[in-house]
């Protein structure tokens, strides 16, 4: 058995060095005479781990001092609901920009709780673009504006943070966080499910400007209240200690790789290699407008859907895993997060070229 190149959209590949270190430390961590999974989250050693991982994440993303960093649970989906619960005032509506399935889902959850306005949507063109900022119908009195910075299913990414004036901007950055430098100060709140670039699933990073926390209402259950979580340093209840530990290892790995500037260059090169091949192949096709193509998730189709099964079977046998596109769109999707080396993308391109030649 050997590990293959894993193109899963999430839970996704983790850096091999991180997995090896976790393996080495699995039975006994840091002199604790127990696994990191088996010790109290309130122990000195775990609190030190929690603090160090927060410091590393702050350093990687250059998080300004007036932002709180939280390590929570519930998946990004729970935060689709928790965000309006905390920040939509009863007399205000909230603005959502729809650029794919995840921003759609986020808006749908918010609708159960508050008055949602769709400020812009690319649904009519099957989410192949981001509606130009000038065309957004933003309400200057909205409680916040929500975007999904990278749409994992369609592969549509904001390459610049949109200017929404004084209204707080909230971003779902689940599938783009840590892929390159990011100006945190342009957002009031960022949230990301861990299972792409951070660690295993079951952990969500939330980075929130402190003034926004003052809005959290007192009459919602404490467990959903961001201010309560912040006051308790993400230990209002038992956190996902294993996920937090692995995230800490991933942050160290990223720092050793040269931080986000280096990650960004590597990710740009990987994306250019794959899109460049697809566009020139005359065989495969990516439907997304070039200026908003995702660096992390690359969907593509073959000339005939009947070829999909053979493509998947053969690619898998070659050691290229999980290339099946999301069931909502079909075709293929290669997710090329931080842990995917350029050699893996090259191996995919080589396979695609060979497959195209054999099935022209
Ligand atoms: N937002 C984005 C951009 C995602 O890619 C995903 C999951 N792939 C989610 C939200 C939902 O995350 P979860 O399954 O952790 O709730």
mmCIF file of C-alpha atoms and ligand atoms in Angstrom:
data_model
loop_
_atom_site.group_PDB
_atom_site.id
_atom_site.type_symbol
_atom_site.label_atom_id
_atom_site.label_comp_id
_atom_site.label_asym_id
_atom_site.label_seq_id
_atom_site.Cartn_x
_atom_site.Cartn_y
_atom_site.Cartn_z
ATOM 1 C CA UNK A 1 0.000 0.000 0.000
ATOM 2 C CA UNK A 2 1.209 3.480 -0.712
ATOM 3 C CA UNK A 3 -0.361 6.877 -0.425
ATOM 4 C CA UNK A 4 -1.679 8.296 -3.686
ATOM 5 C CA UNK A 5 -2.300 11.852 -4.887
ATOM 6 C CA UNK A 6 -5.621 12.753 -3.309
ATOM 7 C CA UNK A 7 -7.761 15.370 -5.081
ATOM 8 C CA UNK A 8 -10.656 15.174 -2.610
ATOM 9 C CA UNK A 9 -12.602 18.412 -2.084
ATOM 10 C CA UNK A 10 -12.860 17.752 1.618
ATOM 11 C CA UNK A 11 -12.096 16.155 3.910
ATOM 12 C CA UNK A 12 -8.957 16.638 1.877
ATOM 13 C CA UNK A 13 -5.326 15.555 1.810
ATOM 14 C CA UNK A 14 -3.184 16.593 4.756
ATOM 15 C CA UNK A 15 0.561 17.183 4.532
ATOM 16 C CA UNK A 16 2.324 13.848 4.899
ATOM 17 C CA UNK A 17 4.856 15.323 7.354
ATOM 18 C CA UNK A 18 1.965 16.298 9.613
ATOM 19 C CA UNK A 19 0.425 12.836 9.494
ATOM 20 C CA UNK A 20 3.770 11.252 10.285
ATOM 21 C CA UNK A 21 4.326 13.520 13.249
ATOM 22 C CA UNK A 22 0.819 12.769 14.546
ATOM 23 C CA UNK A 23 1.538 9.076 14.110
ATOM 24 C CA UNK A 24 4.743 9.350 16.113
ATOM 25 C CA UNK A 25 2.986 11.241 18.892
ATOM 26 C CA UNK A 26 -0.277 9.310 18.842
ATOM 27 C CA UNK A 27 0.249 7.185 21.931
ATOM 28 C CA UNK A 28 2.099 9.701 24.006
ATOM 29 C CA UNK A 29 2.120 13.405 23.412
ATOM 30 C CA UNK A 30 4.597 15.906 24.732
ATOM 31 C CA UNK A 31 5.586 13.907 27.785
ATOM 32 C CA UNK A 32 1.952 13.659 28.935
ATOM 33 C CA UNK A 33 2.148 9.840 29.211
ATOM 34 C CA UNK A 34 -1.144 9.849 27.292
ATOM 35 C CA UNK A 35 -2.384 10.824 23.865
ATOM 36 C CA UNK A 36 -3.279 14.451 23.177
ATOM 37 C CA UNK A 37 -6.816 13.081 22.685
ATOM 38 C CA UNK A 38 -6.860 11.716 26.214
ATOM 39 C CA UNK A 39 -5.978 14.765 28.267
ATOM 40 C CA UNK A 40 -8.120 17.592 29.595
ATOM 41 C CA UNK A 41 -8.648 20.606 27.370
ATOM 42 C CA UNK A 42 -8.163 22.598 30.563
ATOM 43 C CA UNK A 43 -4.746 21.095 31.287
ATOM 44 C CA UNK A 44 -1.754 23.430 31.168
ATOM 45 C CA UNK A 45 -0.244 21.475 28.295
ATOM 46 C CA UNK A 46 -3.348 21.654 26.117
ATOM 47 C CA UNK A 47 -3.919 25.326 26.825
ATOM 48 C CA UNK A 48 -0.321 25.966 25.787
ATOM 49 C CA UNK A 49 -1.007 24.080 22.528
ATOM 50 C CA UNK A 50 -4.188 26.108 21.973
ATOM 51 C CA UNK A 51 -2.392 29.385 22.542
ATOM 52 C CA UNK A 52 0.516 28.455 20.326
ATOM 53 C CA UNK A 53 -1.725 27.381 17.449
ATOM 54 C CA UNK A 54 -3.643 30.646 17.709
ATOM 55 C CA UNK A 55 -0.366 32.598 17.643
ATOM 56 C CA UNK A 56 0.758 30.661 14.567
ATOM 57 C CA UNK A 57 -2.531 31.234 12.731
ATOM 58 C CA UNK A 58 -2.409 34.938 13.592
ATOM 59 C CA UNK A 59 1.151 35.125 12.311
ATOM 60 C CA UNK A 60 0.347 33.264 9.073
ATOM 61 C CA UNK A 61 -2.671 35.440 8.274
ATOM 62 C CA UNK A 62 -1.301 38.590 9.868
ATOM 63 C CA UNK A 63 -4.508 38.915 11.880
ATOM 64 C CA UNK A 64 -4.907 42.451 13.303
ATOM 65 C CA UNK A 65 -4.924 42.774 17.109
ATOM 66 C CA UNK A 66 -8.573 43.851 17.237
ATOM 67 C CA UNK A 67 -9.744 40.481 15.894
ATOM 68 C CA UNK A 68 -10.577 37.444 18.007
ATOM 69 C CA UNK A 69 -9.647 33.973 16.739
ATOM 70 C CA UNK A 70 -11.959 31.103 17.686
ATOM 71 C CA UNK A 71 -11.665 27.345 17.172
ATOM 72 C CA UNK A 72 -15.241 26.063 17.245
ATOM 73 C CA UNK A 73 -17.315 23.106 16.102
ATOM 74 C CA UNK A 74 -20.442 22.513 14.038
ATOM 75 C CA UNK A 75 -18.892 22.675 10.591
ATOM 76 C CA UNK A 76 -19.196 25.744 8.389
ATOM 77 C CA UNK A 77 -22.877 24.843 7.936
ATOM 78 C CA UNK A 78 -23.728 25.502 11.557
ATOM 79 C CA UNK A 79 -22.164 28.930 11.178
ATOM 80 C CA UNK A 80 -24.464 29.619 8.222
ATOM 81 C CA UNK A 81 -27.162 29.748 10.913
ATOM 82 C CA UNK A 82 -25.104 31.106 13.781
ATOM 83 C CA UNK A 83 -24.041 34.208 11.854
ATOM 84 C CA UNK A 84 -27.566 35.609 11.354
ATOM 85 C CA UNK A 85 -28.459 34.490 14.890
ATOM 86 C CA UNK A 86 -25.688 36.701 16.253
ATOM 87 C CA UNK A 87 -25.466 39.610 13.868
ATOM 88 C CA UNK A 88 -28.820 40.198 12.140
ATOM 89 C CA UNK A 89 -30.694 42.758 14.205
ATOM 90 C CA UNK A 90 -34.436 42.413 14.179
ATOM 91 C CA UNK A 91 -34.971 45.748 12.404
ATOM 92 C CA UNK A 92 -32.375 45.127 9.684
ATOM 93 C CA UNK A 93 -32.098 42.879 6.670
ATOM 94 C CA UNK A 94 -28.938 41.076 5.576
ATOM 95 C CA UNK A 95 -27.382 40.991 2.087
ATOM 96 C CA UNK A 96 -26.144 37.789 0.430
ATOM 97 C CA UNK A 97 -24.198 37.526 -2.816
ATOM 98 C CA UNK A 98 -24.779 34.203 -4.541
ATOM 99 C CA UNK A 99 -21.872 32.797 -6.523
ATOM 100 C CA UNK A 100 -22.538 29.090 -6.082
ATOM 101 C CA UNK A 101 -24.007 26.331 -3.998
ATOM 102 C CA UNK A 102 -22.403 27.302 -0.666
ATOM 103 C CA UNK A 103 -23.435 30.937 -0.703
ATOM 104 C CA UNK A 104 -26.895 29.718 -1.716
ATOM 105 C CA UNK A 105 -26.995 27.359 1.252
ATOM 106 C CA UNK A 106 -25.774 30.088 3.600
ATOM 107 C CA UNK A 107 -28.577 32.403 2.409
ATOM 108 C CA UNK A 108 -31.144 29.664 2.806
ATOM 109 C CA UNK A 109 -30.163 29.054 6.421
ATOM 110 C CA UNK A 110 -30.276 32.773 7.164
ATOM 111 C CA UNK A 111 -33.773 32.979 5.662
ATOM 112 C CA UNK A 112 -35.049 30.773 8.449
ATOM 113 C CA UNK A 113 -34.028 33.478 10.917
ATOM 114 C CA UNK A 114 -34.070 36.886 9.309
ATOM 115 C CA UNK A 115 -34.936 38.981 6.290
ATOM 116 C CA UNK A 116 -32.468 38.037 3.537
ATOM 117 C CA UNK A 117 -31.918 40.205 0.474
ATOM 118 C CA UNK A 118 -30.109 38.688 -2.502
ATOM 119 C CA UNK A 119 -27.826 41.574 -3.467
ATOM 120 C CA UNK A 120 -26.505 39.748 -6.543
ATOM 121 C CA UNK A 121 -26.668 36.282 -8.017
ATOM 122 C CA UNK A 122 -24.965 34.396 -10.811
ATOM 123 C CA UNK A 123 -27.541 31.590 -10.729
ATOM 124 C CA UNK A 124 -28.887 32.601 -14.163
ATOM 125 C CA UNK A 125 -25.550 31.787 -15.814
ATOM 126 C CA UNK A 126 -25.166 28.578 -13.828
ATOM 127 C CA UNK A 127 -22.615 30.133 -11.496
ATOM 128 C CA UNK A 128 -19.876 30.534 -14.062
ATOM 129 C CA UNK A 129 -18.962 34.071 -12.946
ATOM 130 C CA UNK A 130 -19.143 36.644 -10.155
ATOM 131 C CA UNK A 131 -21.635 39.433 -10.868
ATOM 132 C CA UNK A 132 -19.645 42.686 -11.317
ATOM 133 C CA UNK A 133 -19.490 44.676 -8.099
ATOM 134 C CA UNK A 134 -21.174 47.721 -9.784
ATOM 135 C CA UNK A 135 -24.260 45.591 -10.339
ATOM 136 C CA UNK A 136 -24.712 44.533 -6.728
ATOM 137 C CA UNK A 137 -27.817 45.944 -5.131
ATOM 138 C CA UNK A 138 -26.426 46.511 -1.641
ATOM 139 C CA UNK A 139 -28.480 47.989 1.171
ATOM 140 C CA UNK A 140 -26.347 50.513 3.092
ATOM 141 C CA UNK A 141 -28.495 49.750 6.128
ATOM 142 C CA UNK A 142 -27.929 45.985 6.014
ATOM 143 C CA UNK A 143 -26.625 44.259 9.140
ATOM 144 C CA UNK A 144 -23.910 42.595 7.037
ATOM 145 C CA UNK A 145 -22.987 41.393 3.548
ATOM 146 C CA UNK A 146 -22.155 37.701 3.116
ATOM 147 C CA UNK A 147 -20.004 36.143 0.397
ATOM 148 C CA UNK A 148 -18.433 32.730 -0.156
ATOM 149 C CA UNK A 149 -14.868 33.686 -1.053
ATOM 150 C CA UNK A 150 -14.358 30.386 -2.875
ATOM 151 C CA UNK A 151 -17.127 28.151 -4.136
ATOM 152 C CA UNK A 152 -15.796 24.636 -3.671
ATOM 153 C CA UNK A 153 -18.267 22.955 -6.031
ATOM 154 C CA UNK A 154 -18.223 25.271 -9.073
ATOM 155 C CA UNK A 155 -14.661 26.490 -8.584
ATOM 156 C CA UNK A 156 -15.422 30.217 -8.529
ATOM 157 C CA UNK A 157 -13.195 32.421 -6.395
ATOM 158 C CA UNK A 158 -13.057 36.097 -5.472
ATOM 159 C CA UNK A 159 -9.490 37.111 -6.310
ATOM 160 C CA UNK A 160 -10.090 40.483 -4.696
ATOM 161 C CA UNK A 161 -12.085 41.230 -1.594
ATOM 162 C CA UNK A 162 -15.087 43.330 -2.690
ATOM 163 C CA UNK A 163 -15.544 46.783 -1.189
ATOM 164 C CA UNK A 164 -18.939 46.937 0.508
ATOM 165 C CA UNK A 165 -18.515 50.283 2.249
ATOM 166 C CA UNK A 166 -19.250 50.480 5.945
ATOM 167 C CA UNK A 167 -21.441 47.405 6.156
ATOM 168 C CA UNK A 168 -19.566 44.519 7.814
ATOM 169 C CA UNK A 169 -18.401 41.948 5.271
ATOM 170 C CA UNK A 170 -18.651 38.292 6.301
ATOM 171 C CA UNK A 171 -16.791 35.661 4.297
ATOM 172 C CA UNK A 172 -17.028 31.900 4.123
ATOM 173 C CA UNK A 173 -13.384 31.118 3.408
ATOM 174 C CA UNK A 174 -13.619 27.355 4.025
ATOM 175 C CA UNK A 175 -11.921 26.327 0.807
ATOM 176 C CA UNK A 176 -9.503 29.228 0.291
ATOM 177 C CA UNK A 177 -8.162 30.104 3.751
ATOM 178 C CA UNK A 178 -4.369 29.833 4.006
ATOM 179 C CA UNK A 179 -3.970 29.259 0.259
ATOM 180 C CA UNK A 180 -2.293 32.679 -0.128
ATOM 181 C CA UNK A 181 -2.030 35.982 1.754
ATOM 182 C CA UNK A 182 -5.362 37.480 2.772
ATOM 183 C CA UNK A 183 -6.194 40.975 4.049
ATOM 184 C CA UNK A 184 -8.209 40.046 7.122
ATOM 185 C CA UNK A 185 -9.000 43.710 7.853
ATOM 186 C CA UNK A 186 -11.304 43.858 4.822
ATOM 187 C CA UNK A 187 -13.672 41.459 6.565
ATOM 188 C CA UNK A 188 -15.591 41.828 9.819
ATOM 189 C CA UNK A 189 -15.823 38.055 10.160
ATOM 190 C CA UNK A 190 -14.224 35.114 8.393
ATOM 191 C CA UNK A 191 -15.098 31.498 8.971
ATOM 192 C CA UNK A 192 -13.714 28.263 7.615
ATOM 193 C CA UNK A 193 -14.444 24.599 8.076
ATOM 194 C CA UNK A 194 -11.072 22.981 8.715
ATOM 195 C CA UNK A 195 -11.236 20.012 6.381
ATOM 196 C CA UNK A 196 -9.502 21.582 3.384
ATOM 197 C CA UNK A 197 -6.443 23.644 4.313
ATOM 198 C CA UNK A 198 -6.480 23.501 8.119
ATOM 199 C CA UNK A 199 -6.887 19.957 9.371
ATOM 200 C CA UNK A 200 -9.512 17.265 9.881
ATOM 201 C CA UNK A 201 -13.244 17.994 9.861
ATOM 202 C CA UNK A 202 -15.068 18.910 13.041
ATOM 203 C CA UNK A 203 -13.223 22.163 13.628
ATOM 204 C CA UNK A 204 -14.136 25.636 12.376
ATOM 205 C CA UNK A 205 -11.869 28.660 12.540
ATOM 206 C CA UNK A 206 -13.706 31.950 13.093
ATOM 207 C CA UNK A 207 -11.860 35.272 12.933
ATOM 208 C CA UNK A 208 -14.059 38.112 14.083
ATOM 209 C CA UNK A 209 -13.566 41.846 14.665
ATOM 210 C CA UNK A 210 -14.140 42.619 18.297
ATOM 211 C CA UNK A 211 -16.709 45.363 17.765
ATOM 212 C CA UNK A 212 -18.945 42.876 15.964
ATOM 213 C CA UNK A 213 -18.994 40.666 19.050
ATOM 214 C CA UNK A 214 -20.729 43.467 20.943
ATOM 215 C CA UNK A 215 -23.767 42.805 18.787
ATOM 216 C CA UNK A 216 -24.253 39.223 19.932
ATOM 217 C CA UNK A 217 -27.674 39.106 21.583
ATOM 218 C CA UNK A 218 -28.069 37.890 25.156
ATOM 219 C CA UNK A 219 -31.295 36.024 24.413
ATOM 220 C CA UNK A 220 -29.862 33.262 22.222
ATOM 221 C CA UNK A 221 -28.540 30.003 23.662
ATOM 222 C CA UNK A 222 -25.014 30.540 24.974
ATOM 223 C CA UNK A 223 -23.635 27.704 22.903
ATOM 224 C CA UNK A 224 -24.480 29.628 19.705
ATOM 225 C CA UNK A 225 -23.212 32.963 20.988
ATOM 226 C CA UNK A 226 -19.824 34.013 19.551
ATOM 227 C CA UNK A 227 -19.191 36.512 22.365
ATOM 228 C CA UNK A 228 -19.588 33.741 24.943
ATOM 229 C CA UNK A 229 -17.143 31.530 23.043
ATOM 230 C CA UNK A 230 -14.698 34.441 22.799
ATOM 231 C CA UNK A 231 -14.969 35.174 26.525
ATOM 232 C CA UNK A 232 -14.025 31.554 27.231
ATOM 233 C CA UNK A 233 -11.210 31.328 24.630
ATOM 234 C CA UNK A 234 -13.139 28.724 22.601
ATOM 235 C CA UNK A 235 -13.501 26.535 25.691
ATOM 236 C CA UNK A 236 -17.088 27.273 26.619
ATOM 237 C CA UNK A 237 -17.477 23.527 26.280
ATOM 238 C CA UNK A 238 -15.062 20.755 25.288
ATOM 239 C CA UNK A 239 -13.442 21.732 21.984
ATOM 240 C CA UNK A 240 -12.348 19.326 19.271
ATOM 241 C CA UNK A 241 -8.959 18.768 20.872
ATOM 242 C CA UNK A 242 -7.663 16.315 18.263
ATOM 243 C CA UNK A 243 -8.623 18.615 15.400
ATOM 244 C CA UNK A 244 -7.105 21.587 17.163
ATOM 245 C CA UNK A 245 -3.847 19.690 17.720
ATOM 246 C CA UNK A 246 -3.649 18.696 14.050
ATOM 247 C CA UNK A 247 -4.447 22.242 12.934
ATOM 248 C CA UNK A 248 -1.542 23.389 15.081
ATOM 249 C CA UNK A 249 0.763 20.951 13.287
ATOM 250 C CA UNK A 250 -0.504 22.152 9.907
ATOM 251 C CA UNK A 251 0.190 25.794 10.866
ATOM 252 C CA UNK A 252 3.768 24.847 11.844
ATOM 253 C CA UNK A 253 4.170 22.991 8.553
ATOM 254 C CA UNK A 254 2.970 26.044 6.636
ATOM 255 C CA UNK A 255 5.358 28.331 8.467
ATOM 256 C CA UNK A 256 8.198 25.953 7.597
ATOM 257 C CA UNK A 257 7.086 26.078 3.929
ATOM 258 C CA UNK A 258 7.629 29.834 3.940
ATOM 259 C CA UNK A 259 4.194 31.047 5.041
ATOM 260 C CA UNK A 260 1.361 32.285 2.873
ATOM 261 C CA UNK A 261 3.433 34.199 0.327
ATOM 262 C CA UNK A 262 5.246 30.970 -0.578
ATOM 263 C CA UNK A 263 2.023 28.912 -0.437
ATOM 264 C CA UNK A 264 0.376 31.454 -2.752
ATOM 265 C CA UNK A 265 3.148 31.213 -5.339
ATOM 266 C CA UNK A 266 2.995 27.442 -5.259
ATOM 267 C CA UNK A 267 -0.780 27.424 -5.555
ATOM 268 C CA UNK A 268 -0.719 29.900 -8.429
ATOM 269 C CA UNK A 269 1.745 27.689 -10.301
ATOM 270 C CA UNK A 270 -0.374 24.579 -9.687
ATOM 271 C CA UNK A 271 -3.561 26.285 -10.880
ATOM 272 C CA UNK A 272 -1.828 27.725 -13.969
ATOM 273 C CA UNK A 273 -0.475 24.315 -14.891
ATOM 274 C CA UNK A 274 -3.881 22.637 -14.700
ATOM 275 C CA UNK A 275 -6.035 25.366 -16.285
ATOM 276 C CA UNK A 276 -3.368 25.922 -18.925
ATOM 277 C CA UNK A 277 -3.508 22.283 -19.916
ATOM 278 C CA UNK A 278 -7.342 22.130 -19.855
ATOM 279 C CA UNK A 279 -7.724 25.247 -22.034
ATOM 280 C CA UNK A 280 -5.182 24.061 -24.598
ATOM 281 C CA UNK A 281 -6.291 20.446 -24.652
ATOM 282 C CA UNK A 282 -9.199 20.890 -27.068
ATOM 283 C CA UNK A 283 -10.689 18.000 -25.123
ATOM 284 C CA UNK A 284 -11.401 18.996 -21.521
ATOM 285 C CA UNK A 285 -13.363 22.069 -20.563
ATOM 286 C CA UNK A 286 -13.707 24.325 -17.528
ATOM 287 C CA UNK A 287 -16.812 26.538 -17.751
ATOM 288 C CA UNK A 288 -15.767 29.293 -15.330
ATOM 289 C CA UNK A 289 -14.891 32.805 -16.488
ATOM 290 C CA UNK A 290 -11.102 33.009 -16.405
ATOM 291 C CA UNK A 291 -10.797 35.977 -14.076
ATOM 292 C CA UNK A 292 -12.650 34.181 -11.256
ATOM 293 C CA UNK A 293 -11.376 30.650 -11.569
ATOM 294 C CA UNK A 294 -10.549 29.043 -8.256
ATOM 295 C CA UNK A 295 -6.957 28.211 -7.351
ATOM 296 C CA UNK A 296 -8.187 25.421 -5.095
ATOM 297 C CA UNK A 297 -11.023 23.599 -6.890
ATOM 298 C CA UNK A 298 -10.836 22.937 -10.613
ATOM 299 C CA UNK A 299 -13.968 21.390 -12.152
ATOM 300 C CA UNK A 300 -13.713 20.097 -15.694
ATOM 301 C CA UNK A 301 -15.760 18.048 -18.115
ATOM 302 C CA UNK A 302 -14.840 15.475 -20.747
ATOM 303 C CA UNK A 303 -16.244 15.756 -24.274
ATOM 304 C CA UNK A 304 -18.854 13.080 -23.575
ATOM 305 C CA UNK A 305 -20.311 12.134 -20.196
ATOM 306 C CA UNK A 306 -20.102 8.435 -21.189
ATOM 307 C CA UNK A 307 -16.326 8.716 -20.750
ATOM 308 C CA UNK A 308 -16.583 9.774 -17.106
ATOM 309 C CA UNK A 309 -16.673 6.305 -15.654
ATOM 310 C CA UNK A 310 -13.572 5.136 -17.519
ATOM 311 C CA UNK A 311 -11.738 8.343 -16.595
ATOM 312 C CA UNK A 312 -12.498 7.834 -12.916
ATOM 313 C CA UNK A 313 -11.635 4.171 -12.905
ATOM 314 C CA UNK A 314 -8.336 4.603 -14.732
ATOM 315 C CA UNK A 315 -7.242 7.712 -12.832
ATOM 316 C CA UNK A 316 -7.923 5.951 -9.562
ATOM 317 C CA UNK A 317 -5.900 2.916 -10.672
ATOM 318 C CA UNK A 318 -3.019 5.266 -11.606
ATOM 319 C CA UNK A 319 -2.988 6.690 -8.084
ATOM 320 C CA UNK A 320 -5.021 9.856 -8.664
ATOM 321 C CA UNK A 321 -7.874 9.769 -6.168
ATOM 322 C CA UNK A 322 -11.280 11.407 -5.790
ATOM 323 C CA UNK A 323 -11.605 13.234 -9.109
ATOM 324 C CA UNK A 324 -15.371 12.791 -9.376
ATOM 325 C CA UNK A 325 -17.168 16.125 -9.643
ATOM 326 C CA UNK A 326 -19.824 17.120 -7.140
ATOM 327 C CA UNK A 327 -23.159 15.434 -7.753
ATOM 328 C CA UNK A 328 -24.745 18.873 -8.332
ATOM 329 C CA UNK A 329 -22.652 19.506 -11.461
ATOM 330 C CA UNK A 330 -21.245 16.154 -12.615
ATOM 331 C CA UNK A 331 -18.007 15.828 -14.573
ATOM 332 C CA UNK A 332 -14.705 15.968 -12.711
ATOM 333 C CA UNK A 333 -13.178 18.152 -10.071
ATOM 334 C CA UNK A 334 -9.569 18.316 -8.949
ATOM 335 C CA UNK A 335 -9.107 19.957 -5.575
ATOM 336 C CA UNK A 336 -5.532 21.126 -5.268
ATOM 337 C CA UNK A 337 -5.240 22.451 -1.738
ATOM 338 C CA UNK A 338 -1.982 23.301 0.022
ATOM 339 C CA UNK A 339 -1.055 19.677 0.722
ATOM 340 C CA UNK A 340 -1.099 18.785 -3.000
ATOM 341 C CA UNK A 341 2.418 19.136 -4.412
ATOM 342 C CA UNK A 342 2.936 20.375 -7.977
ATOM 343 C CA UNK A 343 4.173 16.868 -8.823
ATOM 344 C CA UNK A 344 0.632 15.638 -8.133
ATOM 345 C CA UNK A 345 -0.852 18.198 -10.517
ATOM 346 C CA UNK A 346 1.744 17.249 -13.130
ATOM 347 C CA UNK A 347 0.834 13.572 -12.702
ATOM 348 C CA UNK A 348 -2.823 14.486 -13.245
ATOM 349 C CA UNK A 349 -2.041 16.486 -16.384
ATOM 350 C CA UNK A 350 0.068 13.610 -17.746
ATOM 351 C CA UNK A 351 -2.785 11.183 -17.126
ATOM 352 C CA UNK A 352 -5.347 13.546 -18.694
ATOM 353 C CA UNK A 353 -3.191 13.932 -21.802
ATOM 354 C CA UNK A 354 -2.766 10.205 -22.157
ATOM 355 C CA UNK A 355 -6.488 9.565 -21.599
ATOM 356 C CA UNK A 356 -7.430 12.182 -24.213
ATOM 357 C CA UNK A 357 -5.086 10.570 -26.757
ATOM 358 C CA UNK A 358 -6.587 7.171 -26.168
ATOM 359 C CA UNK A 359 -10.202 8.373 -26.181
ATOM 360 C CA UNK A 360 -10.189 11.176 -28.764
HETATM 361 N N1 LIG B 1 -18.722 26.323 2.766
HETATM 362 C C1 LIG B 1 -17.892 25.859 1.835
HETATM 363 C C2 LIG B 1 -17.240 26.830 0.905
HETATM 364 C C3 LIG B 1 -17.658 24.488 1.728
HETATM 365 O O1 LIG B 1 -16.833 24.019 0.790
HETATM 366 C C4 LIG B 1 -18.295 23.601 2.623
HETATM 367 C C5 LIG B 1 -18.079 22.095 2.601
HETATM 368 N N2 LIG B 1 -17.370 21.550 1.642
HETATM 369 C C6 LIG B 1 -19.159 24.142 3.584
HETATM 370 C C7 LIG B 1 -19.333 25.497 3.637
HETATM 371 C C8 LIG B 1 -19.876 23.249 4.554
HETATM 372 O O2 LIG B 1 -18.984 22.769 5.472
HETATM 373 P P1 LIG B 1 -19.375 21.675 6.563
HETATM 374 O O3 LIG B 1 -19.670 20.424 5.830
HETATM 375 O O4 LIG B 1 -18.128 21.610 7.397
HETATM 376 O O5 LIG B 1 -20.544 22.196 7.310
#
